[in-house]
CSV table of C-alpha atoms in Angstrom, one decimal:
chain,number,residue,atom,x,y,z
F,1308,MET,CA,0.0,0.0,0.0
F,1309,THR,CA,0.9,3.7,-0.4
F,1310,GLU,CA,1.4,6.3,2.3
F,1311,SER,CA,-2.3,6.2,2.8
F,1312,ALA,CA,-2.0,2.9,4.6
F,1313,PHE,CA,-3.1,2.6,8.2
F,1314,ILE,CA,-1.9,-0.1,10.6
F,1315,HIS,CA,-4.7,-2.6,10.1
F,1316,ARG,CA,-6.0,-6.1,10.2
F,1317,PHE,CA,-7.7,-7.8,7.3
F,1318,GLU,CA,-9.5,-11.1,7.5
F,1319,PRO,CA,-10.9,-12.5,4.2
F,1320,ALA,CA,-14.5,-13.5,3.7
F,1321,THR,CA,-15.4,-17.1,4.5
F,1322,ARG,CA,-18.9,-16.9,3.0
F,1323,ALA,CA,-19.5,-15.8,-0.5
F,1324,GLY,CA,-21.7,-12.8,-0.9
F,1325,SER,CA,-21.4,-11.5,2.6
F,1326,PRO,CA,-20.8,-7.7,2.7
F,1327,PRO,CA,-17.3,-6.7,3.8
F,1328,LEU,CA,-17.2,-4.7,7.0
F,1329,LEU,CA,-15.0,-1.7,7.9
F,1330,LEU,CA,-14.4,-1.9,11.6
F,1331,LEU,CA,-13.7,1.5,13.3
F,1332,HIS,CA,-12.8,1.4,17.0
F,1333,GLY,CA,-13.5,3.9,19.7
F,1334,THR,CA,-11.0,6.1,21.6
F,1335,GLY,CA,-8.1,3.9,23.0
F,1336,GLY,CA,-9.0,0.9,20.8
F,1337,ASP,CA,-6.9,-0.6,18.0
F,1338,GLU,CA,-7.3,-2.8,14.9
F,1339,THR,CA,-8.2,-5.9,17.0
F,1340,ASP,CA,-11.0,-4.3,19.1
F,1341,LEU,CA,-14.0,-4.9,16.9
F,1342,LEU,CA,-13.0,-8.1,15.1
F,1343,GLY,CA,-15.2,-10.2,17.5
F,1344,LEU,CA,-18.1,-7.8,17.1
F,1345,GLY,CA,-17.7,-7.9,13.3
F,1346,LYS,CA,-17.9,-11.7,13.3
F,1347,LEU,CA,-21.0,-11.6,15.6
F,1348,ILE,CA,-22.8,-9.1,13.3
F,1349,SER,CA,-22.0,-10.8,10.0
F,1350,SER,CA,-20.4,-14.2,10.2
F,1351,GLY,CA,-18.4,-14.9,7.1
F,1352,SER,CA,-17.8,-11.3,6.0
F,1353,ALA,CA,-14.4,-9.9,5.1
F,1354,LEU,CA,-13.2,-7.7,7.9
F,1355,LEU,CA,-11.0,-4.6,7.4
F,1356,SER,CA,-10.0,-3.0,10.6
F,1357,PRO,CA,-7.7,0.0,10.7
F,1358,ARG,CA,-6.1,1.7,13.7
F,1359,GLY,CA,-6.7,5.4,14.1
F,1360,ARG,CA,-3.7,7.6,13.4
F,1361,VAL,CA,-4.3,10.3,16.0
F,1362,LEU,CA,-3.0,9.8,19.6
F,1363,GLU,CA,-4.8,11.4,22.5
F,1364,HIS,CA,-2.7,10.9,25.7
F,1365,GLY,CA,-1.4,7.7,24.0
F,1366,MET,CA,-4.8,6.5,23.0
F,1367,PRO,CA,-5.5,5.9,19.3
F,1368,ARG,CA,-8.4,7.9,17.7
F,1369,PHE,CA,-9.5,8.7,14.1
F,1370,PHE,CA,-9.4,12.5,14.5
F,1371,ARG,CA,-8.5,15.2,17.1
F,1372,ARG,CA,-10.9,16.7,19.5
F,1373,LEU,CA,-10.6,20.0,21.4
F,1374,ALA,CA,-12.7,18.7,24.4
F,1375,GLU,CA,-15.2,16.0,25.2
F,1376,GLY,CA,-17.8,16.3,22.4
F,1377,VAL,CA,-16.0,19.2,20.7
F,1378,PHE,CA,-14.3,18.1,17.5
F,1379,ASP,CA,-11.4,19.7,15.5
F,1380,GLU,CA,-13.5,19.8,12.4
F,1381,GLU,CA,-10.6,20.7,10.1
F,1382,ASP,CA,-8.9,17.5,11.3
F,1383,VAL,CA,-12.2,15.6,10.9
F,1384,ARG,CA,-12.3,16.5,7.2
F,1385,ARG,CA,-8.6,15.7,6.6
F,1386,ARG,CA,-8.7,12.4,8.4
F,1387,ALA,CA,-11.9,11.3,6.7
F,1388,HIS,CA,-10.2,11.9,3.3
F,1389,GLU,CA,-7.2,9.9,4.5
F,1390,LEU,CA,-9.4,7.1,5.6
F,1391,GLY,CA,-11.3,7.2,2.3
F,1392,ASP,CA,-8.0,6.8,0.4
F,1393,PHE,CA,-7.0,3.9,2.6
F,1394,ILE,CA,-10.3,2.1,1.9
F,1395,ALA,CA,-9.9,2.6,-1.8
F,1396,ASP,CA,-6.4,1.1,-1.7
F,1397,ALA,CA,-7.5,-1.7,0.5
F,1398,ARG,CA,-10.4,-2.6,-1.8
F,1399,GLU,CA,-7.9,-2.9,-4.7
F,1400,GLN,CA,-5.4,-4.9,-2.7
F,1401,TYR,CA,-7.8,-7.3,-1.1
F,1402,GLY,CA,-10.4,-7.4,-3.9
F,1403,ILE,CA,-13.4,-6.4,-1.9
F,1404,THR,CA,-16.5,-4.3,-2.7
F,1405,ALA,CA,-17.4,-1.1,-0.9
F,1406,PRO,CA,-17.7,-2.0,2.8
F,1407,VAL,CA,-20.4,-1.4,5.4
F,1408,ALA,CA,-18.8,0.6,8.2
F,1409,VAL,CA,-19.3,-0.6,11.8
F,1410,GLY,CA,-18.1,2.2,14.0
F,1411,PHE,CA,-18.2,2.7,17.8
F,1412,SER,CA,-18.0,6.1,19.4
F,1413,ASN,CA,-15.1,7.9,17.8
F,1414,GLY,CA,-15.1,5.3,15.0
F,1415,ALA,CA,-18.8,5.9,14.4
F,1416,ASN,CA,-18.1,9.6,14.2
F,1417,ILE,CA,-15.5,9.2,11.5
F,1418,ALA,CA,-17.8,6.8,9.7
F,1419,ALA,CA,-20.5,9.5,9.7
F,1420,ALA,CA,-18.0,12.0,8.4
F,1421,LEU,CA,-17.1,9.5,5.6
F,1422,LEU,CA,-20.8,9.4,4.6
F,1423,LEU,CA,-20.9,13.2,4.4
F,1424,LEU,CA,-17.6,13.8,2.8
F,1425,LYS,CA,-16.8,10.7,0.7
F,1426,PRO,CA,-20.2,8.9,0.3
F,1427,ASP,CA,-19.1,6.5,-2.5
F,1428,VAL,CA,-16.5,4.9,-0.1
F,1429,LEU,CA,-19.1,3.1,2.0
F,1430,ALA,CA,-22.0,0.8,1.0
F,1431,GLY,CA,-23.7,1.7,4.3
F,1432,ALA,CA,-23.0,2.1,8.0
F,1433,ILE,CA,-23.8,0.9,11.5
F,1434,LEU,CA,-23.2,3.8,13.8
F,1435,LEU,CA,-22.9,2.9,17.4
F,1436,ARG,CA,-23.1,5.9,19.8
F,1437,ALA,CA,-22.4,8.4,17.0
F,1438,MET,CA,-22.6,12.2,17.1
F,1439,VAL,CA,-22.9,14.9,14.4
F,1440,PRO,CA,-19.2,15.1,13.1
F,1441,LEU,CA,-19.5,18.4,11.3
F,1442,SER,CA,-21.4,21.6,12.2
F,1443,ASP,CA,-21.5,22.7,8.5
F,1444,PRO,CA,-21.5,19.5,6.4
F,1445,PRO,CA,-21.5,19.7,2.6
F,1446,THR,CA,-24.6,18.9,0.5
F,1447,VAL,CA,-24.4,15.3,-0.3
F,1448,ASP,CA,-26.6,12.7,-2.0
F,1449,LEU,CA,-26.8,9.4,0.0
F,1450,ALA,CA,-29.5,8.1,-2.3
F,1451,GLY,CA,-31.0,5.3,-0.2
F,1452,LYS,CA,-27.7,4.3,1.4
F,1453,PRO,CA,-28.6,2.1,4.4
F,1454,VAL,CA,-27.6,3.4,7.9
F,1455,LEU,CA,-28.4,2.0,11.3
F,1456,LEU,CA,-27.9,4.4,14.1
F,1457,LEU,CA,-28.0,2.9,17.6
F,1458,SER,CA,-28.0,5.4,20.6
F,1459,GLY,CA,-28.1,4.9,24.3
F,1460,GLN,CA,-30.8,6.7,26.2
F,1461,ASP,CA,-28.5,7.1,29.2
F,1462,ASP,CA,-25.4,7.9,27.2
F,1463,PRO,CA,-23.4,10.6,29.2
F,1464,ILE,CA,-21.3,11.4,26.2
F,1465,VAL,CA,-23.8,11.7,23.3
F,1466,PRO,CA,-26.8,14.0,24.0
F,1467,ALA,CA,-30.1,12.6,22.7
F,1468,GLY,CA,-30.6,15.8,20.6
F,1469,ASN,CA,-27.3,15.3,18.9
F,1470,SER,CA,-27.9,11.8,17.8
F,1471,ALA,CA,-31.4,12.8,16.6
F,1472,ARG,CA,-29.8,15.6,14.6
F,1473,LEU,CA,-27.4,13.1,13.0
F,1474,ALA,CA,-30.3,10.9,12.0
F,1475,ALA,CA,-32.2,13.8,10.5
F,1476,LEU,CA,-29.1,15.1,8.7
F,1477,LEU,CA,-28.4,11.7,7.0
F,1478,SER,CA,-32.1,11.2,6.2
F,1479,GLN,CA,-32.3,14.6,4.6
F,1480,ALA,CA,-29.3,13.6,2.4
F,1481,GLY,CA,-31.3,10.6,1.2
F,1482,ALA,CA,-30.0,7.8,3.4
F,1483,ASN,CA,-32.4,5.1,4.5
F,1484,VAL,CA,-31.8,5.6,8.2
F,1485,SER,CA,-33.1,3.4,11.1
F,1486,HIS,CA,-32.5,5.1,14.4
F,1487,ARG,CA,-33.0,3.1,17.6
F,1488,ILE,CA,-32.6,4.4,21.1
F,1489,LEU,CA,-31.7,1.6,23.5
F,1490,PRO,CA,-31.9,1.4,27.3
F,1491,ALA,CA,-28.1,1.6,27.6
F,1492,GLY,CA,-25.3,4.1,28.2
F,1493,HIS,CA,-22.3,4.7,26.0
F,1494,GLN,CA,-21.1,1.1,26.2
F,1495,LEU,CA,-22.5,-1.5,23.9
F,1496,SER,CA,-25.1,-4.0,24.9
F,1497,GLN,CA,-26.4,-7.4,23.6
F,1498,ALA,CA,-29.2,-5.4,22.0
F,1499,ASP,CA,-26.7,-3.6,19.8
F,1500,VAL,CA,-25.3,-6.8,18.5
F,1501,THR,CA,-28.8,-8.4,17.9
F,1502,LEU,CA,-30.1,-5.3,16.1
F,1503,ALA,CA,-27.0,-4.8,14.0
F,1504,ARG,CA,-27.0,-8.5,13.0
F,1505,ASP,CA,-30.6,-8.4,12.0
F,1506,TRP,CA,-30.2,-5.1,10.1
F,1507,ILE,CA,-27.2,-6.3,8.1
F,1508,GLY,CA,-29.0,-9.5,7.4
F,1509,ASN,CA,-31.8,-7.6,5.8
F,1510,VAL,CA,-29.5,-5.3,3.9
F,1511,ASP,CA,-27.6,-8.4,2.6
F,1512,ALA,CA,-30.9,-10.0,1.5
F,1513,GLU,CA,-32.0,-6.9,-0.3
F,1514,ALA,CA,-28.7,-6.6,-2.1
F,1515,ALA,CA,-28.9,-10.2,-3.2
């Protein structure tokens, strides 16, 4: 790969026709964090899992933030384009189609930024505890792109109004958004796994 490469893990598909997944970890995670989740959500899918390039007190992230919930939006834009270039390179190297992003927290936020800035990079997205990544996003056509947004009603990090704004923003851009609010905090629950697995199974069936 070129200089657009991220430290990453790739696991090839074991079931033909399964959508490849792009796994995007939260703050302090790495390229191994969501491999197990990916297998639970879509057994047999190819898994592409990069490590965020930004360090915050030694913890990997996908972009800088100025404070809790306050993003460095210039960095968000730059890092989203870098990640988009990496995905394009990885698709060529590994021979995969456009992936469905599965992002948690910071990883969900960069996935949302990809949808808004480089919409052709992703086939869809599962956004776990995501926030609006850009205060002034560009006009984009998401043309029915499937998105599952799972929020926690007791999440101390993501305000309910913020996740609702993200759902509205993506819907207005044409995405087919399903937004579910779960009885959970910021951490993931079994309900997240079950809903994500059922959702991607439906998306897979529709694609077939």
